[in-house]
Short mmCIF file of C-alpha atoms and ligand atoms in Angstrom, two decimals:
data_model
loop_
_atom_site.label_atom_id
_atom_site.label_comp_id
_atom_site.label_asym_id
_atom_site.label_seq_id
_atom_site.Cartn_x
_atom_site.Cartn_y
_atom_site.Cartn_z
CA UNK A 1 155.14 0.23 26.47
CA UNK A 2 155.82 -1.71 22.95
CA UNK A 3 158.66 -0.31 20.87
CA UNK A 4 155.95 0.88 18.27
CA UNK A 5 154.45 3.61 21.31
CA UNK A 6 157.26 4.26 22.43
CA UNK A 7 158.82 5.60 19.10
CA UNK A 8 155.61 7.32 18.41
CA UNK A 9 156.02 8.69 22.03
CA UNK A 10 159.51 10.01 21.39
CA UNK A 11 158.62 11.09 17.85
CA UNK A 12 155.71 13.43 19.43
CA UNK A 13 158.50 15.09 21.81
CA UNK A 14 160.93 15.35 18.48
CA UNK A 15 158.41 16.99 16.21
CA UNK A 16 159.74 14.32 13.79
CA UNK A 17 156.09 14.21 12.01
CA UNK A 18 156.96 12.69 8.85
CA UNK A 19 156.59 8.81 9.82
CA UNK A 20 153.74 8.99 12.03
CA UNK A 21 151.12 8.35 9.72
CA UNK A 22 152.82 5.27 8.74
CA UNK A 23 153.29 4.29 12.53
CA UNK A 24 149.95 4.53 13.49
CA UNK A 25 149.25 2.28 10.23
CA UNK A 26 151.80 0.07 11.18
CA UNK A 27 150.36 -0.10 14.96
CA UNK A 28 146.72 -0.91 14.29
CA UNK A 29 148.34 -3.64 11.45
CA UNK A 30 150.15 -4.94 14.59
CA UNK A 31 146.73 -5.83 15.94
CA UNK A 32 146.92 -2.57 18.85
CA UNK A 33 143.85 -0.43 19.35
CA UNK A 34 143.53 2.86 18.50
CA UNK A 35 142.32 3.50 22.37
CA UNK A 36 145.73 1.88 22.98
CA UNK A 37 147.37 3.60 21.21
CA UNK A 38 145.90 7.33 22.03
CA UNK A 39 146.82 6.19 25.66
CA UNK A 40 149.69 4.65 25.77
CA UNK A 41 151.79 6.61 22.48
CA UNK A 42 150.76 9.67 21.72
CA UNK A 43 149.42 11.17 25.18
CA UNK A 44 152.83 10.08 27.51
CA UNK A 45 154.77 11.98 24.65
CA UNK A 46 152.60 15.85 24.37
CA UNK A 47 151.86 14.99 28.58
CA UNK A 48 155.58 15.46 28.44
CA UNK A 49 155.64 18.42 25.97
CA UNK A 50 153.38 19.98 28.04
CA UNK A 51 155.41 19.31 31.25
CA UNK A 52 158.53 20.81 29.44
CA UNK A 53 156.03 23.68 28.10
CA UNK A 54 155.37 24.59 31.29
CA UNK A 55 158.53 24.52 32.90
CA UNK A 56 159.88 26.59 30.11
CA UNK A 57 162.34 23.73 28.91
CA UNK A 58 160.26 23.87 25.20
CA UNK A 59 158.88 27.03 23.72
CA UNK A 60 156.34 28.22 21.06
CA UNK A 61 157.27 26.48 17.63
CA UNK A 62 158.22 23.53 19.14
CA UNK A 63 155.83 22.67 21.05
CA UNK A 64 153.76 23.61 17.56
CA UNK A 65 155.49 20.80 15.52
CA UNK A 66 154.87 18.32 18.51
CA UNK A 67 150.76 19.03 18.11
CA UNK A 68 151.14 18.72 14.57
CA UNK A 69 153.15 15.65 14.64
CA UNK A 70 149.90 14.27 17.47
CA UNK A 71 147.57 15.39 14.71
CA UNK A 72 149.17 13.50 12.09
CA UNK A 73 148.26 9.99 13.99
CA UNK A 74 144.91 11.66 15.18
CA UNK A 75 143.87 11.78 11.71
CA UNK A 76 144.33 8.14 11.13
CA UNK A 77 142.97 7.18 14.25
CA UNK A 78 139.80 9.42 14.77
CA UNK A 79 137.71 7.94 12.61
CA UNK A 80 138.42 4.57 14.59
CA UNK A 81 138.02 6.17 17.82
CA UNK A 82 134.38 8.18 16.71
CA UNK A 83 133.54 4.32 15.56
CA UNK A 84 134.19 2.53 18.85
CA UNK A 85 132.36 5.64 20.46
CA UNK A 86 135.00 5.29 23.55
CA UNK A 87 138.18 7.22 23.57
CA UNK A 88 137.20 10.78 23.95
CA UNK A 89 138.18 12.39 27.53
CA UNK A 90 135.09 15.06 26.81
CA UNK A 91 134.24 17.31 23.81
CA UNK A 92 135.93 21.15 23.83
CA UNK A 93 134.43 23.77 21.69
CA UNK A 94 137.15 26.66 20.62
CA UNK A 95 136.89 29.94 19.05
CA UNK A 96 138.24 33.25 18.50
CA UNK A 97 136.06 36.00 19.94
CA UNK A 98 134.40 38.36 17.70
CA UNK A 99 136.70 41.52 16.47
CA UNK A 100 139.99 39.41 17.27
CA UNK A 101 141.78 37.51 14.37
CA UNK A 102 144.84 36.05 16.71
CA UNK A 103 144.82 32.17 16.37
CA UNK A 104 148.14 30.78 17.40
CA UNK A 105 147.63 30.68 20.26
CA UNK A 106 143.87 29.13 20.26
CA UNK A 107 145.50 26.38 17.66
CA UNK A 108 148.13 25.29 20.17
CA UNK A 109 145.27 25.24 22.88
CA UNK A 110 143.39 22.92 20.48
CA UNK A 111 145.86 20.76 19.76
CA UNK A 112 146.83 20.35 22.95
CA UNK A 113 143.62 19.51 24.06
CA UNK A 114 143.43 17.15 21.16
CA UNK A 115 146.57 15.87 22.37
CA UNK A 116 145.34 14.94 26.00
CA UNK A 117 141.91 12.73 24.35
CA UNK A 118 139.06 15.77 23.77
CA UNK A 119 137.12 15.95 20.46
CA UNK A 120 137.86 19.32 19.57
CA UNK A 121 135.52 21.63 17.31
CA UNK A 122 137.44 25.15 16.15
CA UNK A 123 135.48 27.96 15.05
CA UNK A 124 138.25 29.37 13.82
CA UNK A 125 138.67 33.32 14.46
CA UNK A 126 135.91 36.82 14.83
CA UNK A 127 133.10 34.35 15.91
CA UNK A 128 130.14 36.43 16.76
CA UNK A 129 128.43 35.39 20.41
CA UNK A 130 125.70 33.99 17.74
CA UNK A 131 128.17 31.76 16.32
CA UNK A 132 129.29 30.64 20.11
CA UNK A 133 125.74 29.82 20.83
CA UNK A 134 124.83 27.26 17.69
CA UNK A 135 128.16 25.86 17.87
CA UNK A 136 126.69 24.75 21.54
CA UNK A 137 123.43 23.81 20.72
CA UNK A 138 124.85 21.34 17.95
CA UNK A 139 128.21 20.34 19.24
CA UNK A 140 127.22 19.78 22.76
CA UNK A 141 130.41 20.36 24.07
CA UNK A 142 131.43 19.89 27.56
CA UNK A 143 133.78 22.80 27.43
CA UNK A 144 133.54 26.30 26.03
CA UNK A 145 137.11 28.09 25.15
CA UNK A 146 137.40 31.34 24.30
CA UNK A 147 140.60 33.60 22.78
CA UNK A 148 141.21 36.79 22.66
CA UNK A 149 144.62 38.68 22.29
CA UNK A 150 143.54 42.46 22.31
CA UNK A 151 142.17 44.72 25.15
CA UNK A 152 139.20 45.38 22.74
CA UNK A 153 138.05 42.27 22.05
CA UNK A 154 138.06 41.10 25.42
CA UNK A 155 135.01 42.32 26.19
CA UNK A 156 133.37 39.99 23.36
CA UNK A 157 134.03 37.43 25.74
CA UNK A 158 131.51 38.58 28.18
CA UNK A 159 128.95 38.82 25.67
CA UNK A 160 129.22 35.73 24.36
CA UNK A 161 128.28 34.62 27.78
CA UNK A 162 125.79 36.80 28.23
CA UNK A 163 124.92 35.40 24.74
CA UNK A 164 124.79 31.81 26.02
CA UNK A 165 122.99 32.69 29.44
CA UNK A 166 119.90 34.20 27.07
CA UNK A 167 119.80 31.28 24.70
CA UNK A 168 119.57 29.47 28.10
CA UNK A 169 122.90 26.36 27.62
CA UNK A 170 125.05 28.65 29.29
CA UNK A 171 124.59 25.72 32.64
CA UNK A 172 125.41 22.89 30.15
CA UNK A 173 128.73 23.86 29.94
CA UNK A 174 132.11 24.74 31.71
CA UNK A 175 133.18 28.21 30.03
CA UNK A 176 137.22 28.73 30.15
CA UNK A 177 139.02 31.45 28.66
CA UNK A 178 142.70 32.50 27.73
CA UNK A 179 144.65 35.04 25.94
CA UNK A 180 147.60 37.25 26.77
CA UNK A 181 145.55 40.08 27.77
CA UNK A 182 143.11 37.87 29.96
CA UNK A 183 143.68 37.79 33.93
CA UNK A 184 142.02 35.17 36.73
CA UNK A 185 140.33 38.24 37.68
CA UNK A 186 138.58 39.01 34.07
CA UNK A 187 137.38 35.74 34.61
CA UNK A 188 136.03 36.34 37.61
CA UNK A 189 134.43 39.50 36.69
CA UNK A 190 132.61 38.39 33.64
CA UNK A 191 131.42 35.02 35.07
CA UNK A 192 133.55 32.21 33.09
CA UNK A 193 134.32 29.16 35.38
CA UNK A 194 138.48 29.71 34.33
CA UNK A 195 141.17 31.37 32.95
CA UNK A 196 144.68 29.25 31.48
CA UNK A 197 147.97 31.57 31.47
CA UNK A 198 148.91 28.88 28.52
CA UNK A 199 147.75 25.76 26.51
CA UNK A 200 149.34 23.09 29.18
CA UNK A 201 147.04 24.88 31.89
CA UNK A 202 144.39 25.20 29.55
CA UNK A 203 144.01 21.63 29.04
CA UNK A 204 144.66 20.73 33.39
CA UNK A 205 141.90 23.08 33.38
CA UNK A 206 139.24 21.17 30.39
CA UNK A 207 140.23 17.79 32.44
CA UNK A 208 139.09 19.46 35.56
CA UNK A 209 136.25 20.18 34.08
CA UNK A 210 135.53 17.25 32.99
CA UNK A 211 136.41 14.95 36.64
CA UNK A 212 139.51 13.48 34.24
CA UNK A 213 141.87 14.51 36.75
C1 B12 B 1 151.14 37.20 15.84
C2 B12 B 1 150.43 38.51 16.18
C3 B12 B 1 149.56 39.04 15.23
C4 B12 B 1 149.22 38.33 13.92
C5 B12 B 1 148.19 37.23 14.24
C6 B12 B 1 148.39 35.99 13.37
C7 B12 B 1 147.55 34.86 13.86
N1 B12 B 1 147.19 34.02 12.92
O1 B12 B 1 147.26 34.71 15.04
C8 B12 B 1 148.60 39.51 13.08
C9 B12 B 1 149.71 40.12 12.26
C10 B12 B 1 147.46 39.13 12.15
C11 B12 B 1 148.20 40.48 14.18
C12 B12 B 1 147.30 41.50 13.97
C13 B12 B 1 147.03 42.48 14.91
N2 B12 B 1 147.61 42.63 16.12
CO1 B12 B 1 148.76 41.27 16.92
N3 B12 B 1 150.09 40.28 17.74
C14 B12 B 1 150.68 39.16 17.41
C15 B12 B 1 151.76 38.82 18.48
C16 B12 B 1 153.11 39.27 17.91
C17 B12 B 1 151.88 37.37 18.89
C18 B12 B 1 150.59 36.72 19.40
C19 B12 B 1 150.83 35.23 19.51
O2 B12 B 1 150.48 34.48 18.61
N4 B12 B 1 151.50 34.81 20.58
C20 B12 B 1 151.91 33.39 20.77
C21 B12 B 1 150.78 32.58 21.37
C22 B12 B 1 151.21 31.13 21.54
O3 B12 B 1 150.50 33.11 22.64
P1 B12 B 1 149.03 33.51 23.08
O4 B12 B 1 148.24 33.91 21.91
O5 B12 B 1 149.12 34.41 24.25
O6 B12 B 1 148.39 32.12 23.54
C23 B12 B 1 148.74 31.41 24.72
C24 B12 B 1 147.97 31.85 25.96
O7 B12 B 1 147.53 33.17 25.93
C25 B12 B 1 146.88 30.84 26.09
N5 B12 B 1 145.62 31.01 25.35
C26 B12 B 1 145.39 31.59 24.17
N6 B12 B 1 144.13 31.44 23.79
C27 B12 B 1 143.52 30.72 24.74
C28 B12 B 1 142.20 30.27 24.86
C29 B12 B 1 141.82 29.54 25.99
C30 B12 B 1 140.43 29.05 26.07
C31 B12 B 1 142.76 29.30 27.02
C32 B12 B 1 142.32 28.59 28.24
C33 B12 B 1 144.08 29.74 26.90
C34 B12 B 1 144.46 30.43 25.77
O8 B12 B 1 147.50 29.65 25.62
C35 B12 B 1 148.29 29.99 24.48
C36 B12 B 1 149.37 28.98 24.31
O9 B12 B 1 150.21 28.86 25.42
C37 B12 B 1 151.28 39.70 19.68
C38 B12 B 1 152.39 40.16 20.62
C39 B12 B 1 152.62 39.18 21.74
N7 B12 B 1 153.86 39.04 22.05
O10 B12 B 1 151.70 38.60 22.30
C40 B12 B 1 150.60 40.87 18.96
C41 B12 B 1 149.49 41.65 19.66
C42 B12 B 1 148.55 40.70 20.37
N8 B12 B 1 148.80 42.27 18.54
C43 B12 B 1 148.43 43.49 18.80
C44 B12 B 1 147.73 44.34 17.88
C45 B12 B 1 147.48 45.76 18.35
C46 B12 B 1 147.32 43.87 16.63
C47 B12 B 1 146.58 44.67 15.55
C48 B12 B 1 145.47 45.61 16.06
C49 B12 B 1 147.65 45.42 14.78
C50 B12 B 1 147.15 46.38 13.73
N9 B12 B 1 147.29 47.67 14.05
O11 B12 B 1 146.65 45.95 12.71
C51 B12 B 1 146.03 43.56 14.65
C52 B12 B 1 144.62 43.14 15.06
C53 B12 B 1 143.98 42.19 14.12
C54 B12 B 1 142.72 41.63 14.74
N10 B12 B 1 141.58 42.24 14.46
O12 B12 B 1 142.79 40.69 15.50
C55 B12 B 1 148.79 43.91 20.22
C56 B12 B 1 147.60 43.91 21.16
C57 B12 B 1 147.62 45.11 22.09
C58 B12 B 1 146.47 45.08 23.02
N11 B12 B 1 146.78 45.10 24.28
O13 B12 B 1 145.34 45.03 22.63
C59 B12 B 1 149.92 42.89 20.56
C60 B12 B 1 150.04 42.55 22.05
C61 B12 B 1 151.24 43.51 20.02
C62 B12 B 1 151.61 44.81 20.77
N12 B12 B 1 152.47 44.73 21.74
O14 B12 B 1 151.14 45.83 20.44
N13 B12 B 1 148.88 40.23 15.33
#
């Protein structure tokens, strides 16, 4: 790995967000490609985060300033990456259910994912099955998430499918869900294709879906 990726690398594990605009300016100036530098900079350095995540070696915040310090190169480099049209691992569609105004953990799910090569879309929080449902038809996504943190929202989640099955794209997409209250077996019961205990899993589970691993 060049010195450049491999301070970007360490920077992602850090947090240390401040320089990495600049980096990733200073990378594509030293002739690398964005693709290059997606693969071989900023993904070895949140793959880590996420194997520290997961092991219970990193918690919450920090794991939170690592995604953040990802996003600060991703927003240099997106454009670049839309523009060559190669890049993304698959395209992830997030949201909130309806009722249910948690996001923290959603936001570390989609940075995470953004992390590991998806385009993300957020909804952002209380998205009605409705909202699901365009966000599908438009986005295309190859990967529906859905969040919920309370016992009475969770049941939003179910309608939203039910929601997707009737506007008939429910088959063109993998459906996962996640949130503290959601179990393997909800998943099961109401028909989604997974459940993540936490954003690591969450994203082992979108590259699943997607053949990437
Ligand atoms: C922060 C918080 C809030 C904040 C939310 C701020 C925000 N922007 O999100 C505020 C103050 C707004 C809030 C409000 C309420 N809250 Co609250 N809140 C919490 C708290 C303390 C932390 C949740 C959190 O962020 N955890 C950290 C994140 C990282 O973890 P996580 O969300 O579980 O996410 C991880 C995984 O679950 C998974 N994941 C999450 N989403 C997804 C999605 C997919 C697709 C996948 C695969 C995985 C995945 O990956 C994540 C990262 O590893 C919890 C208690 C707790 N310890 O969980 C209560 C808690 C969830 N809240 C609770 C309640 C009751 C409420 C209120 C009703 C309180 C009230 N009376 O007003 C309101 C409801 C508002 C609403 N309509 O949603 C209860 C829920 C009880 C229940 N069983 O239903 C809890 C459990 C507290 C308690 N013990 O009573 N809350």
């Amino acid at each position: 790995m060049s010195e450049i990726l491999s301070t970007m690398s360490s920077n992602i594990i850090q947090g240390k967000m401040a320089d990495m605009g600049a980096l990733t300016h200073k990378a594509l100036a030293e002739g690398l490609e964005a693709q290059e530098i997606l693969n071989n900079g900023l993904m070895p350095g949140m793959n880590h985060v996420g194997v520290e995540f997961k092991a219970g070696n990193m918690f919450v915040p920090e794991v939170l300033r690592s995604a953040r310090t990802m996003q600060a190169s991703m927003e240099v480099l997106k454009p670049l990456l839309a523009e060559s049209g190669g890049g993304m691992v698959g395209k992830v569609l997030l949201g909130t259910v309806k009722g249910d105004l948690h996001d923290i953990g959603k936001n570390l799910v989609s940075m995470m994912c953004e992390g590991a090569g998806f385009e993300v879309k957020d909804l952002g929080t209380n998205k009605e099955p409705d909202a699901f449902v365009a966000a599908v038809k438009e986005f295309e996504p190859n990967v529906v998430g859905m969040s919920a943190l309370l016992t009475t929202t969770m049941r939003a989640m179910e309608h939203t499918i039910k929601a997707l099955e009737e506007a008939g794209v429910r088959d063109t997409v993998k459906i996962m869900i996640g949130g503290a209250p959601v179990t393997q077996s909800f998943a099961d019961d109401i028909g989604a294709d997974g459940y993540a205990s936490n954003a690591a899993a969450a994203v082992d589970l979108a590259k699943q879906f997607v053949g990437a691993i």
